[in-house]
Amino acid sequence: MADETYRKTVNIVAIVASAAFAGGGLLILLSYGIRWLATDPLVWRAGFWDEFLNFAITIIPLNMITLVGLVLSVRLDWQDRPTRRVWMVAIWLYAANTLFTLGYFIPQNILLIRDSYTADAASQVRATWLVLHILRVIIAFALPVMACLAAIRRAEVAPRAYPRSAQGAAS
């Protein structure tokens, strides 16, 4: 019983943290993203660091908590091959989003923070950044879906715990 409580807790952490991370990405896209498109490129570039920092202090911890939840969940279901496969898809989605972030978004953010672009170049970067951010949000939303599917799959195949009175009556 304690093992199942731990498993459920770890699964919930993975699902809730990954969903919150995805929601944060969607919030960035819909709030700042829409405003950024209407903002003068030089004004946008000048205010980017403050806005980036505000989200980073929320998003980065959610990202780390998601990783912990995913790793602990897949470890618990390692012997159940079909469930493990679903958890591994979630981990690969996490890895893809992380590589995308580290390979494109972080370098672009650093260049934006350093004021490395002219107004025209900043406009182009902003548009590309937002379009690619849509892809990142889609990947981020796929992750809690896969985590939910893995948790549901595990719940369906897990042995049912019966109350003692039902066990005694069955024998």
Coordinates of C-alpha atoms in Angstrom, one line a residue:
M1 CA 0.0 0.0 0.0
A2 CA 2.8 2.4 0.8
D3 CA 4.5 1.6 -2.5
E4 CA 1.3 2.5 -4.4
T5 CA 1.0 5.8 -2.4
Y6 CA 4.6 6.6 -3.3
R7 CA 4.0 5.7 -6.9
K8 CA 0.9 7.8 -7.2
T9 CA 2.7 10.7 -5.5
V10 CA 5.6 10.5 -7.9
N11 CA 3.3 10.1 -10.9
I12 CA 1.3 13.2 -9.8
V13 CA 4.5 15.2 -9.4
A14 CA 5.5 14.3 -13.0
I15 CA 2.1 15.1 -14.4
V16 CA 1.4 18.3 -12.5
A17 CA 4.9 19.8 -12.9
S18 CA 5.0 19.0 -16.7
A19 CA 1.5 20.4 -17.2
A20 CA 2.5 23.5 -15.3
F21 CA 5.6 23.8 -17.4
A22 CA 3.6 23.5 -20.6
G23 CA 1.1 26.0 -19.3
G24 CA 3.9 28.5 -18.6
G25 CA 5.1 28.1 -22.1
L26 CA 1.6 28.7 -23.4
L27 CA 1.3 31.8 -21.2
I28 CA 4.6 33.1 -22.6
L29 CA 3.3 32.6 -26.1
L30 CA -0.1 34.1 -25.5
S31 CA 0.8 37.0 -23.2
Y32 CA 4.3 38.2 -24.0
G33 CA 4.4 36.7 -27.5
I34 CA 1.3 38.7 -28.7
R35 CA 2.6 41.9 -27.0
W36 CA 6.1 41.4 -28.4
L37 CA 4.7 41.3 -32.0
A38 CA 3.1 44.7 -31.4
T39 CA 6.1 46.2 -29.7
D40 CA 8.8 48.3 -31.4
P41 CA 11.8 45.9 -31.8
L42 CA 14.2 48.2 -29.9
V43 CA 11.8 48.6 -27.0
W44 CA 11.2 44.8 -27.0
R45 CA 14.9 44.1 -27.1
A46 CA 15.5 46.5 -24.2
G47 CA 12.9 44.9 -22.0
F48 CA 13.6 41.3 -22.8
W49 CA 15.9 40.5 -19.9
D50 CA 13.4 41.5 -17.2
E51 CA 10.6 39.5 -18.8
F52 CA 12.9 36.5 -19.4
L53 CA 14.0 36.6 -15.8
N54 CA 10.5 36.7 -14.4
F55 CA 9.5 33.5 -16.2
A56 CA 12.9 31.8 -15.7
I57 CA 12.5 31.8 -11.9
T58 CA 9.2 29.9 -12.3
I59 CA 9.8 27.7 -15.4
I60 CA 13.2 26.4 -14.5
P61 CA 12.2 24.8 -11.2
L62 CA 9.1 23.3 -12.8
N63 CA 11.4 21.8 -15.5
M64 CA 13.6 20.3 -12.8
I65 CA 10.7 18.9 -10.8
T66 CA 9.3 17.4 -14.0
L67 CA 12.6 15.6 -14.6
V68 CA 12.7 14.2 -11.1
G69 CA 9.1 13.0 -11.4
L70 CA 9.7 11.4 -14.7
V71 CA 12.9 9.6 -13.7
L72 CA 11.3 8.3 -10.5
S73 CA 8.2 7.2 -12.3
V74 CA 10.0 5.3 -15.0
R75 CA 12.2 3.7 -12.4
L76 CA 9.2 2.4 -10.5
D77 CA 7.7 0.9 -13.7
W78 CA 10.9 -0.4 -15.2
Q79 CA 9.8 -4.0 -15.0
D80 CA 6.5 -3.3 -16.7
R81 CA 7.6 -3.0 -20.3
P82 CA 4.5 -1.5 -21.9
T83 CA 4.2 1.1 -19.1
R84 CA 7.9 1.8 -19.2
R85 CA 7.7 2.5 -23.0
V86 CA 5.1 5.2 -22.4
W87 CA 7.2 6.8 -19.6
M88 CA 10.2 6.7 -22.0
V89 CA 8.2 8.5 -24.6
A90 CA 7.5 11.2 -22.0
I91 CA 11.2 11.3 -21.1
W92 CA 12.2 11.6 -24.8
L93 CA 9.7 14.5 -25.2
Y94 CA 11.3 16.1 -22.1
A95 CA 14.8 15.6 -23.7
A96 CA 13.7 17.0 -27.1
N97 CA 12.3 20.1 -25.4
T98 CA 15.4 20.5 -23.3
L99 CA 17.7 20.1 -26.3
F100 CA 15.6 22.6 -28.3
T101 CA 15.8 25.0 -25.4
L102 CA 19.5 24.6 -24.9
G103 CA 20.3 24.6 -28.7
Y104 CA 18.2 27.5 -29.9
F105 CA 16.3 29.4 -27.2
I106 CA 19.0 29.9 -24.6
P107 CA 21.6 31.1 -27.2
Q108 CA 19.0 33.4 -28.7
N109 CA 18.1 34.8 -25.3
I110 CA 21.7 35.5 -24.5
L111 CA 22.1 37.3 -27.8
L112 CA 19.0 39.3 -27.1
I113 CA 20.1 40.2 -23.6
R114 CA 23.5 41.3 -24.9
D115 CA 21.8 43.6 -27.4
S116 CA 23.5 41.8 -30.3
Y117 CA 20.9 42.6 -32.9
T118 CA 19.9 45.7 -34.9
A119 CA 16.2 46.6 -34.9
D120 CA 15.6 44.7 -38.2
A121 CA 17.5 41.6 -37.0
A122 CA 15.7 41.7 -33.7
S123 CA 12.3 41.7 -35.5
Q124 CA 13.3 38.7 -37.5
V125 CA 14.6 36.9 -34.4
R126 CA 11.4 37.7 -32.5
A127 CA 9.2 36.2 -35.2
T128 CA 11.4 33.1 -35.5
W129 CA 11.6 32.8 -31.7
L130 CA 7.8 32.9 -31.4
V131 CA 7.1 30.5 -34.3
L132 CA 9.5 28.0 -32.9
H133 CA 8.1 28.5 -29.4
I134 CA 4.8 27.2 -30.7
L135 CA 6.5 23.9 -31.5
R136 CA 8.1 23.9 -28.0
V137 CA 4.7 24.4 -26.4
I138 CA 3.2 21.5 -28.4
I139 CA 6.0 19.2 -27.3
A140 CA 5.6 20.5 -23.7
F141 CA 1.8 19.6 -23.8
A142 CA 2.5 16.2 -25.2
L143 CA 4.6 15.3 -22.2
P144 CA 1.9 15.5 -19.4
V145 CA -0.4 13.6 -21.8
M146 CA 2.1 10.8 -22.1
A147 CA 2.7 10.8 -18.3
C148 CA -1.1 10.6 -17.7
L149 CA -1.3 7.7 -20.2
A150 CA 1.5 5.9 -18.4
A151 CA 0.0 6.4 -15.0
I152 CA -3.4 5.2 -16.3
R153 CA -1.8 2.2 -17.9
R154 CA -0.1 1.3 -14.7
A155 CA -3.3 1.7 -12.7
E156 CA -5.1 -0.6 -15.1
V157 CA -2.6 -3.4 -14.9
A158 CA -1.6 -3.0 -11.2
P159 CA -2.9 -5.7 -8.9
R160 CA -6.0 -4.6 -7.0
A161 CA -5.7 -4.3 -3.3
Y162 CA -8.7 -5.9 -1.6
P163 CA -9.9 -5.1 1.9
R164 CA -9.1 -7.8 4.4
S165 CA -12.7 -8.8 4.8
A166 CA -13.1 -9.4 1.1
Q167 CA -9.9 -11.5 1.0
G168 CA -11.1 -13.6 3.9
A169 CA -14.5 -14.2 2.3
A170 CA -12.9 -15.1 -1.0
S171 CA -10.9 -17.9 0.5

